[in-house]
mmCIF file of C-alpha atoms in Angstrom:
data_model
loop_
_atom_site.group_PDB
_atom_site.id
_atom_site.type_symbol
_atom_site.label_atom_id
_atom_site.label_comp_id
_atom_site.label_asym_id
_atom_site.label_seq_id
_atom_site.Cartn_x
_atom_site.Cartn_y
_atom_site.Cartn_z
ATOM 1 C CA MET A 1 44.886 305.269 192.508
ATOM 2 C CA VAL A 2 48.252 303.934 192.191
ATOM 3 C CA LEU A 3 48.746 300.305 193.183
ATOM 4 C CA MET A 4 51.761 299.867 195.337
ATOM 5 C CA LYS A 5 53.791 302.822 195.006
ATOM 6 C CA ILE A 6 57.569 302.901 196.009
ATOM 7 C CA LYS A 7 60.168 305.622 196.045
ATOM 8 C CA PHE A 8 63.086 305.135 194.050
ATOM 9 C CA THR A 9 66.358 307.061 193.922
ATOM 10 C CA GLN A 10 68.969 306.652 191.131
ATOM 11 C CA GLN A 11 71.014 304.576 193.697
ATOM 12 C CA ARG A 12 67.943 302.144 194.213
ATOM 13 C CA ARG A 13 67.107 301.935 190.389
ATOM 14 C CA VAL A 14 70.602 300.869 189.895
ATOM 15 C CA CYS A 15 70.802 298.095 192.793
ATOM 16 C CA LEU A 16 67.541 296.887 191.219
ATOM 17 C CA ALA A 17 68.432 296.705 187.869
ATOM 18 C CA GLN A 18 71.788 294.885 188.537
ATOM 19 C CA GLY A 19 69.885 292.618 190.784
ATOM 20 C CA LEU A 20 67.284 292.049 188.446
ATOM 21 C CA TRP A 21 69.923 291.255 185.554
ATOM 22 C CA LEU A 22 71.372 288.392 188.609
ATOM 23 C CA LEU A 23 68.098 286.979 188.993
ATOM 24 C CA SER A 24 67.470 286.612 185.349
ATOM 25 C CA TRP A 25 70.627 284.660 185.084
ATOM 26 C CA LEU A 26 69.658 282.246 187.621
ATOM 27 C CA ALA A 27 65.807 281.840 186.066
ATOM 28 C CA ILE A 28 67.717 280.919 183.007
ATOM 29 C CA MET A 29 69.398 278.019 184.694
ATOM 30 C CA CYS A 30 66.144 277.162 186.230
ATOM 31 C CA GLY A 31 64.791 277.012 182.786
ATOM 32 C CA VAL A 32 67.754 274.819 181.330
ATOM 33 C CA PHE A 33 67.149 272.644 184.787
ATOM 34 C CA THR A 34 63.536 272.249 183.544
ATOM 35 C CA PHE A 35 64.403 271.157 180.209
ATOM 36 C CA CYS A 36 66.993 268.545 181.472
ATOM 37 C CA LEU A 37 64.038 267.194 183.681
ATOM 38 C CA GLY A 38 61.560 267.055 181.031
ATOM 39 C CA VAL A 39 64.105 264.838 178.799
ATOM 40 C CA TYR A 40 65.089 262.855 181.734
ATOM 41 C CA LEU A 41 61.418 262.163 182.753
ATOM 42 C CA LYS A 42 60.595 261.854 179.050
ATOM 43 C CA THR A 43 63.682 259.105 178.480
ATOM 44 C CA GLU A 44 62.534 257.318 181.146
ATOM 45 C CA LEU A 45 58.911 257.005 180.157
ATOM 46 C CA LEU A 46 60.349 255.802 176.376
ATOM 47 C CA ARG A 47 62.392 253.301 178.113
ATOM 48 C CA ARG A 48 59.485 251.268 179.396
ATOM 49 C CA ALA A 49 56.440 251.875 176.631
ATOM 50 C CA GLU A 50 56.745 248.380 175.783
ATOM 51 C CA VAL A 51 54.613 247.419 179.217
ATOM 52 C CA MET A 52 52.295 250.900 178.998
ATOM 53 C CA ASP A 53 49.179 251.120 177.134
ATOM 54 C CA ASN A 54 49.128 254.654 175.700
ATOM 55 C CA THR A 55 51.086 257.952 175.908
ATOM 56 C CA GLU A 56 48.710 260.394 177.985
ATOM 57 C CA ILE A 57 50.927 260.704 180.935
ATOM 58 C CA HIS A 58 54.059 262.025 178.392
ATOM 59 C CA VAL A 59 52.180 265.783 178.172
ATOM 60 C CA VAL A 60 53.861 266.248 181.829
ATOM 61 C CA PRO A 61 57.587 265.724 180.590
ATOM 62 C CA ASN A 62 56.409 267.789 177.035
ATOM 63 C CA ILE A 63 55.067 270.672 179.064
ATOM 64 C CA LEU A 64 58.318 270.716 181.056
ATOM 65 C CA MET A 65 60.513 270.653 178.086
ATOM 66 C CA MET A 66 58.374 273.598 176.455
ATOM 67 C CA LEU A 67 58.514 275.287 179.596
ATOM 68 C CA GLY A 68 61.808 274.923 179.930
ATOM 69 C CA LEU A 69 62.776 276.580 176.686
ATOM 70 C CA ALA A 70 60.445 279.400 176.843
ATOM 71 C CA SER A 71 61.928 280.405 180.522
ATOM 72 C CA ILE A 72 65.237 280.322 178.733
ATOM 73 C CA GLY A 73 64.286 282.756 176.145
ATOM 74 C CA THR A 74 62.291 285.714 178.366
ATOM 75 C CA ASN A 75 64.666 285.470 180.903
ATOM 76 C CA TRP A 76 67.387 285.967 178.603
ATOM 77 C CA VAL A 77 65.376 289.014 177.201
ATOM 78 C CA ALA A 78 65.051 290.167 180.779
ATOM 79 C CA THR A 79 68.726 290.612 181.066
ATOM 80 C CA ARG A 80 68.842 292.473 178.091
ATOM 81 C CA VAL A 81 66.278 294.844 179.568
ATOM 82 C CA CYS A 82 67.995 295.522 182.577
ATOM 83 C CA GLN A 83 71.273 296.169 180.719
ATOM 84 C CA ASP A 84 69.563 299.144 178.725
ATOM 85 C CA SER A 85 67.462 300.067 181.847
ATOM 86 C CA MET A 86 70.171 303.256 182.636
ATOM 87 C CA ASP A 87 70.490 304.351 178.869
ATOM 88 C CA ALA A 88 67.866 307.094 177.931
ATOM 89 C CA ASN A 89 68.507 306.254 174.553
ATOM 90 C CA ARG A 90 68.263 302.065 174.588
ATOM 91 C CA PHE A 91 65.619 301.515 177.019
ATOM 92 C CA PRO A 92 62.640 302.914 175.216
ATOM 93 C CA ARG A 93 62.893 300.465 172.464
ATOM 94 C CA TRP A 94 61.825 297.997 174.592
ATOM 95 C CA LYS A 95 58.610 299.361 176.035
ATOM 96 C CA PRO A 96 56.105 298.180 173.103
ATOM 97 C CA LEU A 97 57.943 294.463 173.817
ATOM 98 C CA LEU A 98 57.126 294.537 177.657
ATOM 99 C CA LEU A 99 53.418 294.203 177.862
ATOM 100 C CA LEU A 100 54.035 291.175 175.979
ATOM 101 C CA TRP A 101 56.880 289.729 178.053
ATOM 102 C CA PHE A 102 54.601 290.124 180.457
ATOM 103 C CA ILE A 103 51.688 288.375 179.525
ATOM 104 C CA ILE A 104 53.917 285.367 178.333
ATOM 105 C CA VAL A 105 55.520 285.263 181.793
ATOM 106 C CA ALA A 106 52.201 284.714 183.220
ATOM 107 C CA ILE A 107 51.161 282.464 181.122
ATOM 108 C CA LEU A 108 54.433 280.562 182.083
ATOM 109 C CA CYS A 109 53.433 280.872 185.626
ATOM 110 C CA CYS A 110 49.984 279.121 184.922
ATOM 111 C CA LEU A 111 51.446 276.658 182.982
ATOM 112 C CA PHE A 112 54.072 275.812 185.847
ATOM 113 C CA ILE A 113 51.294 275.546 188.500
ATOM 114 C CA SER A 114 49.135 272.984 185.560
ATOM 115 C CA VAL A 115 52.682 270.618 185.725
ATOM 116 C CA VAL A 116 52.315 270.374 189.841
ATOM 117 C CA VAL A 117 48.450 269.641 189.434
ATOM 118 C CA LEU A 118 48.799 267.187 186.569
ATOM 119 C CA SER A 119 51.591 265.146 188.504
ATOM 120 C CA TYR A 120 48.891 264.529 191.154
ATOM 121 C CA ALA A 121 46.157 264.075 188.672
ATOM 122 C CA LEU A 122 47.483 261.293 186.186
ATOM 123 C CA GLN A 123 48.359 258.943 188.932
ATOM 124 C CA GLY A 124 45.276 256.930 187.915
ATOM 125 C CA CYS A 125 46.127 257.109 183.965
ATOM 126 C CA LEU A 126 49.347 256.178 184.789
ATOM 127 C CA GLU A 127 48.098 253.017 186.940
ATOM 128 C CA GLU A 128 45.719 251.853 183.954
ATOM 129 C CA SER A 129 48.033 252.373 181.384
ATOM 130 C CA LEU A 130 50.423 250.262 183.108
ATOM 131 C CA LYS A 131 47.817 247.688 184.297
ATOM 132 C CA VAL A 132 47.136 247.130 180.768
ATOM 133 C CA GLY A 133 50.340 246.925 179.154
ATOM 134 C CA LEU A 134 52.150 244.619 181.633
ATOM 135 C CA ARG A 135 49.080 242.293 181.653
ATOM 136 C CA ASN A 136 49.748 242.096 177.388
ATOM 137 C CA GLY A 137 53.642 242.160 178.382
ATOM 138 C CA ILE A 138 53.056 238.958 180.587
ATOM 139 C CA ARG A 139 50.808 237.473 177.938
ATOM 140 C CA PHE A 140 52.990 237.790 174.949
ATOM 141 C CA TYR A 141 56.022 236.568 177.046
ATOM 142 C CA LYS A 142 56.283 233.238 175.175
ATOM 143 C CA ASP A 143 56.212 234.612 171.746
ATOM 144 C CA THR A 144 60.329 234.863 171.236
ATOM 145 C CA ASP A 145 59.771 233.968 167.423
ATOM 146 C CA VAL A 146 57.043 236.355 166.940
ATOM 147 C CA PRO A 147 58.103 239.514 164.976
ATOM 148 C CA ASP A 148 56.719 242.295 166.965
ATOM 149 C CA HIS A 149 56.915 240.613 170.487
ATOM 150 C CA CYS A 150 60.615 239.166 170.269
ATOM 151 C CA PHE A 151 61.814 241.378 172.683
ATOM 152 C CA GLN A 152 58.852 240.632 175.123
ATOM 153 C CA LYS A 153 60.890 237.910 177.608
ATOM 154 C CA GLU A 154 63.646 240.335 177.697
ATOM 155 C CA THR A 155 62.007 243.570 178.534
ATOM 156 C CA ILE A 156 59.904 241.686 181.141
ATOM 157 C CA ASP A 157 62.753 239.992 182.746
ATOM 158 C CA HIS A 158 65.036 242.761 183.006
ATOM 159 C CA LEU A 159 61.613 244.645 184.517
ATOM 160 C CA GLN A 160 61.072 242.157 187.442
ATOM 161 C CA MET A 161 65.043 241.983 188.242
ATOM 162 C CA GLU A 162 65.365 245.860 187.957
ATOM 163 C CA PHE A 163 62.599 246.644 190.548
ATOM 164 C CA CYS A 164 62.495 243.477 192.287
ATOM 165 C CA CYS A 165 58.645 242.578 191.376
ATOM 166 C CA CYS A 166 56.685 239.855 189.995
ATOM 167 C CA GLY A 167 53.904 239.469 187.902
ATOM 168 C CA ASN A 168 50.866 242.277 187.133
ATOM 169 C CA ASN A 169 49.609 242.717 190.838
ATOM 170 C CA ASN A 170 51.711 239.901 192.255
ATOM 171 C CA PHE A 171 53.391 236.360 191.081
ATOM 172 C CA ARG A 172 49.778 234.506 190.805
ATOM 173 C CA ASP A 173 49.450 236.197 187.615
ATOM 174 C CA TRP A 174 51.824 234.207 186.114
ATOM 175 C CA PHE A 175 49.389 231.237 186.919
ATOM 176 C CA GLU A 176 46.846 232.122 184.444
ATOM 177 C CA VAL A 177 48.862 232.683 181.390
ATOM 178 C CA GLN A 178 50.966 230.392 179.662
ATOM 179 C CA TRP A 179 54.354 231.968 179.727
ATOM 180 C CA ILE A 180 56.214 228.581 177.966
ATOM 181 C CA SER A 181 56.416 228.743 174.056
ATOM 182 C CA ASN A 182 55.171 225.547 172.682
ATOM 183 C CA ARG A 183 58.387 225.164 171.011
ATOM 184 C CA TYR A 184 59.968 224.100 174.158
ATOM 185 C CA LEU A 185 57.068 222.094 175.156
ATOM 186 C CA ASP A 186 57.138 217.561 174.784
ATOM 187 C CA PHE A 187 53.933 216.951 173.628
ATOM 188 C CA THR A 188 55.012 212.926 173.898
ATOM 189 C CA SER A 189 55.151 213.728 177.757
ATOM 190 C CA LYS A 190 51.891 212.650 179.942
ATOM 191 C CA ASP A 191 52.221 215.602 182.122
ATOM 192 C CA VAL A 192 52.179 218.093 179.229
ATOM 193 C CA LYS A 193 49.076 216.354 177.433
ATOM 194 C CA ASP A 194 47.301 216.056 180.717
ATOM 195 C CA ARG A 195 47.405 219.906 181.574
ATOM 196 C CA ILE A 196 46.763 221.000 177.972
ATOM 197 C CA ARG A 197 43.545 218.733 177.904
ATOM 198 C CA SER A 198 42.416 219.929 181.492
ATOM 199 C CA ASN A 199 42.678 223.814 180.315
ATOM 200 C CA VAL A 200 39.562 224.941 178.179
ATOM 201 C CA ASP A 201 41.866 226.969 175.936
ATOM 202 C CA GLY A 202 44.251 224.536 175.361
ATOM 203 C CA ARG A 203 46.959 226.370 177.168
ATOM 204 C CA TYR A 204 49.856 224.904 179.543
ATOM 205 C CA LEU A 205 49.304 226.619 182.624
ATOM 206 C CA LEU A 206 51.831 225.906 185.162
ATOM 207 C CA ASP A 207 51.760 227.091 188.893
ATOM 208 C CA GLY A 208 55.131 228.607 188.624
ATOM 209 C CA VAL A 209 56.637 231.505 187.541
ATOM 210 C CA PRO A 210 60.042 232.689 185.776
ATOM 211 C CA PHE A 211 63.671 232.960 186.624
ATOM 212 C CA SER A 212 63.538 236.705 187.069
ATOM 213 C CA CYS A 213 60.887 236.770 190.155
ATOM 214 C CA CYS A 214 63.065 234.805 192.320
ATOM 215 C CA ASN A 215 64.242 237.178 195.644
ATOM 216 C CA PRO A 216 68.257 236.623 195.380
ATOM 217 C CA SER A 217 67.852 237.901 198.836
ATOM 218 C CA SER A 218 66.134 234.679 200.078
ATOM 219 C CA PRO A 219 68.341 232.199 202.032
ATOM 220 C CA ARG A 220 66.201 229.149 200.146
ATOM 221 C CA PRO A 221 66.951 227.987 196.538
ATOM 222 C CA CYS A 222 64.455 229.375 194.373
ATOM 223 C CA LEU A 223 61.493 227.632 194.010
ATOM 224 C CA GLN A 224 59.962 228.401 190.687
ATOM 225 C CA TYR A 225 57.552 225.327 189.985
ATOM 226 C CA HIS A 226 54.852 223.469 191.558
ATOM 227 C CA LEU A 227 54.345 226.671 194.290
ATOM 228 C CA THR A 228 51.194 225.493 195.210
ATOM 229 C CA ASP A 229 52.028 221.740 195.856
ATOM 230 C CA ASN A 230 53.367 221.373 199.357
ATOM 231 C CA SER A 231 53.971 217.530 198.761
ATOM 232 C CA ALA A 232 56.404 219.004 195.791
ATOM 233 C CA HIS A 233 59.024 220.572 198.342
ATOM 234 C CA TYR A 234 60.678 219.096 201.290
ATOM 235 C CA ASN A 235 59.440 221.500 204.722
ATOM 236 C CA TYR A 236 57.294 223.263 202.685
ATOM 237 C CA ASP A 237 53.870 225.097 203.115
ATOM 238 C CA PHE A 238 52.229 227.456 200.810
ATOM 239 C CA GLN A 239 50.023 228.671 203.192
ATOM 240 C CA THR A 240 52.374 229.924 205.715
ATOM 241 C CA GLU A 241 55.904 229.480 203.835
ATOM 242 C CA GLU A 242 57.387 233.316 203.050
ATOM 243 C CA LEU A 243 58.390 232.432 199.626
ATOM 244 C CA ASN A 244 61.857 233.427 198.045
ATOM 245 C CA LEU A 245 59.819 235.433 195.165
ATOM 246 C CA TYR A 246 59.324 239.239 195.008
ATOM 247 C CA SER A 247 55.888 240.226 196.370
ATOM 248 C CA ARG A 248 55.146 243.257 195.038
ATOM 249 C CA GLY A 249 53.537 243.489 191.792
ATOM 250 C CA CYS A 250 55.296 245.262 188.872
ATOM 251 C CA ARG A 251 52.412 247.957 188.124
ATOM 252 C CA GLN A 252 52.907 249.003 191.532
ATOM 253 C CA ALA A 253 56.827 249.197 191.903
ATOM 254 C CA LEU A 254 56.692 251.080 188.414
ATOM 255 C CA THR A 255 53.711 253.475 189.502
ATOM 256 C CA ASP A 256 55.286 254.183 192.982
ATOM 257 C CA TYR A 257 58.674 255.132 190.422
ATOM 258 C CA TYR A 258 57.230 257.207 188.301
ATOM 259 C CA MET A 259 55.327 259.082 190.796
ATOM 260 C CA GLU A 260 57.977 259.447 192.983
ATOM 261 C CA MET A 261 59.974 260.908 190.095
ATOM 262 C CA MET A 262 57.140 263.325 189.071
ATOM 263 C CA ASN A 263 56.590 264.431 192.592
ATOM 264 C CA SER A 264 60.037 265.254 193.353
ATOM 265 C CA THR A 265 59.345 267.593 190.618
ATOM 266 C CA GLY A 266 56.934 269.685 192.584
ATOM 267 C CA PRO A 267 59.276 271.351 195.180
ATOM 268 C CA GLY A 268 61.472 272.290 191.882
ATOM 269 C CA VAL A 269 58.627 273.802 189.965
ATOM 270 C CA LEU A 270 57.247 275.542 192.848
ATOM 271 C CA THR A 271 60.551 277.467 193.404
ATOM 272 C CA ILE A 272 61.012 278.110 189.896
ATOM 273 C CA ILE A 273 57.390 279.564 189.878
ATOM 274 C CA ILE A 274 58.524 282.080 193.131
ATOM 275 C CA ILE A 275 61.618 283.157 190.807
ATOM 276 C CA GLN A 276 59.456 283.840 187.780
ATOM 277 C CA ILE A 277 57.174 285.826 189.802
ATOM 278 C CA SER A 278 59.780 287.993 192.109
ATOM 279 C CA MET A 279 61.034 288.604 187.846
ATOM 280 C CA PHE A 280 57.811 289.871 187.124
ATOM 281 C CA LEU A 281 57.227 291.858 189.932
ATOM 282 C CA SER A 282 60.623 293.540 189.737
ATOM 283 C CA LEU A 283 60.947 293.773 186.088
ATOM 284 C CA ARG A 284 57.304 295.749 186.269
ATOM 285 C CA TYR A 285 58.742 298.136 189.042
ATOM 286 C CA LEU A 286 62.131 298.591 187.094
ATOM 287 C CA GLN A 287 60.090 299.643 183.962
ATOM 288 C CA THR A 288 57.875 302.300 185.767
ATOM 289 C CA ALA A 289 60.768 303.758 187.789
ATOM 290 C CA VAL A 290 62.952 304.461 184.655
ATOM 291 C CA GLU A 291 59.917 305.421 182.825
ATOM 292 C CA GLY A 292 59.421 308.160 185.463
ATOM 293 C CA ALA A 293 62.938 309.020 185.771
ATOM 294 C CA MET A 294 63.071 309.830 182.079
ATOM 295 C CA ALA A 295 60.076 311.751 182.033
ATOM 296 C CA LEU A 296 61.818 314.382 184.723
ATOM 297 C CA GLU A 297 64.437 317.032 183.830
ATOM 298 C CA ASN A 298 67.154 315.533 185.923
ATOM 299 C CA LYS A 299 67.303 312.025 184.966
ATOM 300 C CA GLU A 300 69.160 311.196 187.845
ATOM 301 C CA GLY A 301 66.484 312.529 190.289
ATOM 302 C CA ASP A 302 64.048 310.093 192.494
ATOM 303 C CA SER A 303 61.004 308.891 190.698
ATOM 304 C CA GLU A 304 58.370 306.643 191.841
ATOM 305 C CA GLY A 305 57.898 303.157 190.757
ATOM 306 C CA TYR A 306 54.559 300.780 190.953
ATOM 307 C CA LEU A 307 52.503 297.842 189.631
ATOM 308 C CA LEU A 308 49.451 299.138 188.506
ATOM 309 C CA GLU A 309 48.639 302.846 187.285
ATOM 310 C CA LYS A 310 45.243 302.643 189.050
ATOM 311 C CA ASP A 311 44.035 300.174 191.505
ATOM 312 C CA VAL A 312 42.945 296.330 190.328
ATOM 313 C CA LYS A 313 38.979 297.407 189.993
ATOM 314 C CA GLU A 314 39.851 300.407 187.805
ATOM 315 C CA THR A 315 42.117 298.097 185.654
ATOM 316 C CA LEU A 316 39.846 295.529 184.784
ATOM 317 C CA LYS A 317 37.341 298.024 184.153
ATOM 318 C CA ASP A 318 39.752 299.876 181.916
ATOM 319 C CA PHE A 319 40.485 296.340 180.179
ATOM 320 C CA LYS A 320 36.862 295.243 179.494
ATOM 321 C CA ALA A 321 36.324 298.374 178.216
ATOM 322 C CA ASN A 322 39.226 297.999 175.844
ATOM 323 C CA VAL A 323 38.393 294.328 174.813
ATOM 324 C CA LEU A 324 34.701 295.528 174.324
ATOM 325 C CA GLN A 325 35.992 298.453 171.702
ATOM 326 C CA ILE A 326 38.172 295.822 169.875
ATOM 327 C CA LEU A 327 35.226 293.331 169.416
ATOM 328 C CA LYS A 328 32.991 296.483 168.434
ATOM 329 C CA LEU A 329 35.644 297.504 165.921
ATOM 330 C CA ALA A 330 35.919 294.007 164.733
ATOM 331 C CA GLN A 331 32.505 293.465 163.788
ATOM 332 C CA VAL A 332 30.873 294.638 160.056
ATOM 333 C CA ASP A 333 28.083 297.053 159.871
ATOM 334 C CA PRO A 334 25.562 295.362 158.033
ATOM 335 C CA THR A 335 24.268 298.547 156.516
ATOM 336 C CA THR A 336 27.386 299.415 155.016
ATOM 337 C CA GLU A 337 27.642 296.114 153.280
ATOM 338 C CA GLN A 338 23.822 296.431 151.596
ATOM 339 C CA SER A 339 24.287 300.074 150.528
ATOM 340 C CA PRO A 340 27.702 301.019 150.053
ATOM 341 C CA GLU A 341 28.500 304.958 149.782
ATOM 342 C CA VAL A 342 28.700 306.385 145.963
ATOM 343 C CA PRO A 343 32.205 307.601 145.638
ATOM 344 C CA ALA A 344 32.621 311.442 145.422
ATOM 345 C CA THR A 345 33.960 311.409 142.020
ATOM 346 C CA GLU A 346 30.722 309.844 140.904
ATOM 347 C CA LYS A 347 28.477 312.133 142.672
ATOM 348 C CA ALA A 348 30.698 314.943 141.128
ATOM 349 C CA ASP A 349 29.743 313.632 137.861
ATOM 350 C CA ASN A 350 26.441 313.520 138.432
ATOM 351 C CA ALA A 351 25.957 316.702 139.519
ATOM 352 C CA THR A 352 27.911 318.326 136.060
ATOM 353 C CA GLU A 353 25.660 316.647 133.832
ATOM 354 C CA LYS A 354 22.467 317.937 135.971
ATOM 355 C CA ALA A 355 23.979 321.626 135.345
ATOM 356 C CA ALA A 356 24.770 320.595 131.385
ATOM 357 C CA ASP A 357 21.035 319.931 130.672
ATOM 358 C CA PRO A 358 18.992 322.832 129.548
ATOM 359 C CA ALA A 359 16.177 324.106 131.299
ATOM 360 C CA PRO A 360 12.683 322.860 130.030
ATOM 361 C CA SER A 361 10.854 325.658 127.717
ATOM 362 C CA SER A 362 7.531 327.159 129.457
#
């Protein structure tokens, strides 16, 4: 039983080919958009690579770029098939390639769906990567004279000002690390000596934050130091005061930024999936309708287009049988290896020798 059969006249076949040709070019533009989207997302992730512990999240832009290029190639082939569909001499050459085309497009649709799923599923991985990366970035903030970390201070300062954030979770993260290099500490000062001696690890810890944590929209001048000391500032209460610092941590700010970017790709990718499925179904109808018309004496007569020559159950059954047949042919018969057949020429030689031997006398 033919699945989803539709009758096509010559005019309807021409209209289907023309419409599919336009849809193919639209799909090519979507492929270009997908590739550019992957490049943009990849670039944004590489810009913040110093504050990320791993690159697992890069799988999303990598798949997008691969899908974009593959979509451009497959849909360009579809445009050529549409052009040749009305030519009885040129269309048959595409018949062996169309099965491969359908398989590739089906795989592309599955990969597009996986991108949408991964965009949401990798949020935890992104947060953990930023958590470890930002913690190391804050720890190496003071190492401006260390070769591998000399730009870490600049990176963190630009990051906090651009995303209006402070610290990893909040501004208190700066209280737990020495973020001022020993090069700029006066070790003859009593305050410096006392702070270093009061710390088990011998670090110079402050209840202060870098300048990049200051919120310029605050009406009060920025308070960077002695944030927990109410007596250090006039008309100031640490517990109730709305500090003139960014209250949001950079981990949350970056997570929201990247997740919003990746989640915004969802509607676009779903639209591309719908276009690819439409291409898949339309080209299948065009293929079967044109092949049916070519089998007629009147090439411009009516023909039937369909998705499957049999119903789904019978198609799956035939597919399973074909796969088993291929696997059976791929197996090697062990008896054949142990006792190979004697060549025909060798058998003929043996028969000749027996005929030449004289019969024994009685």
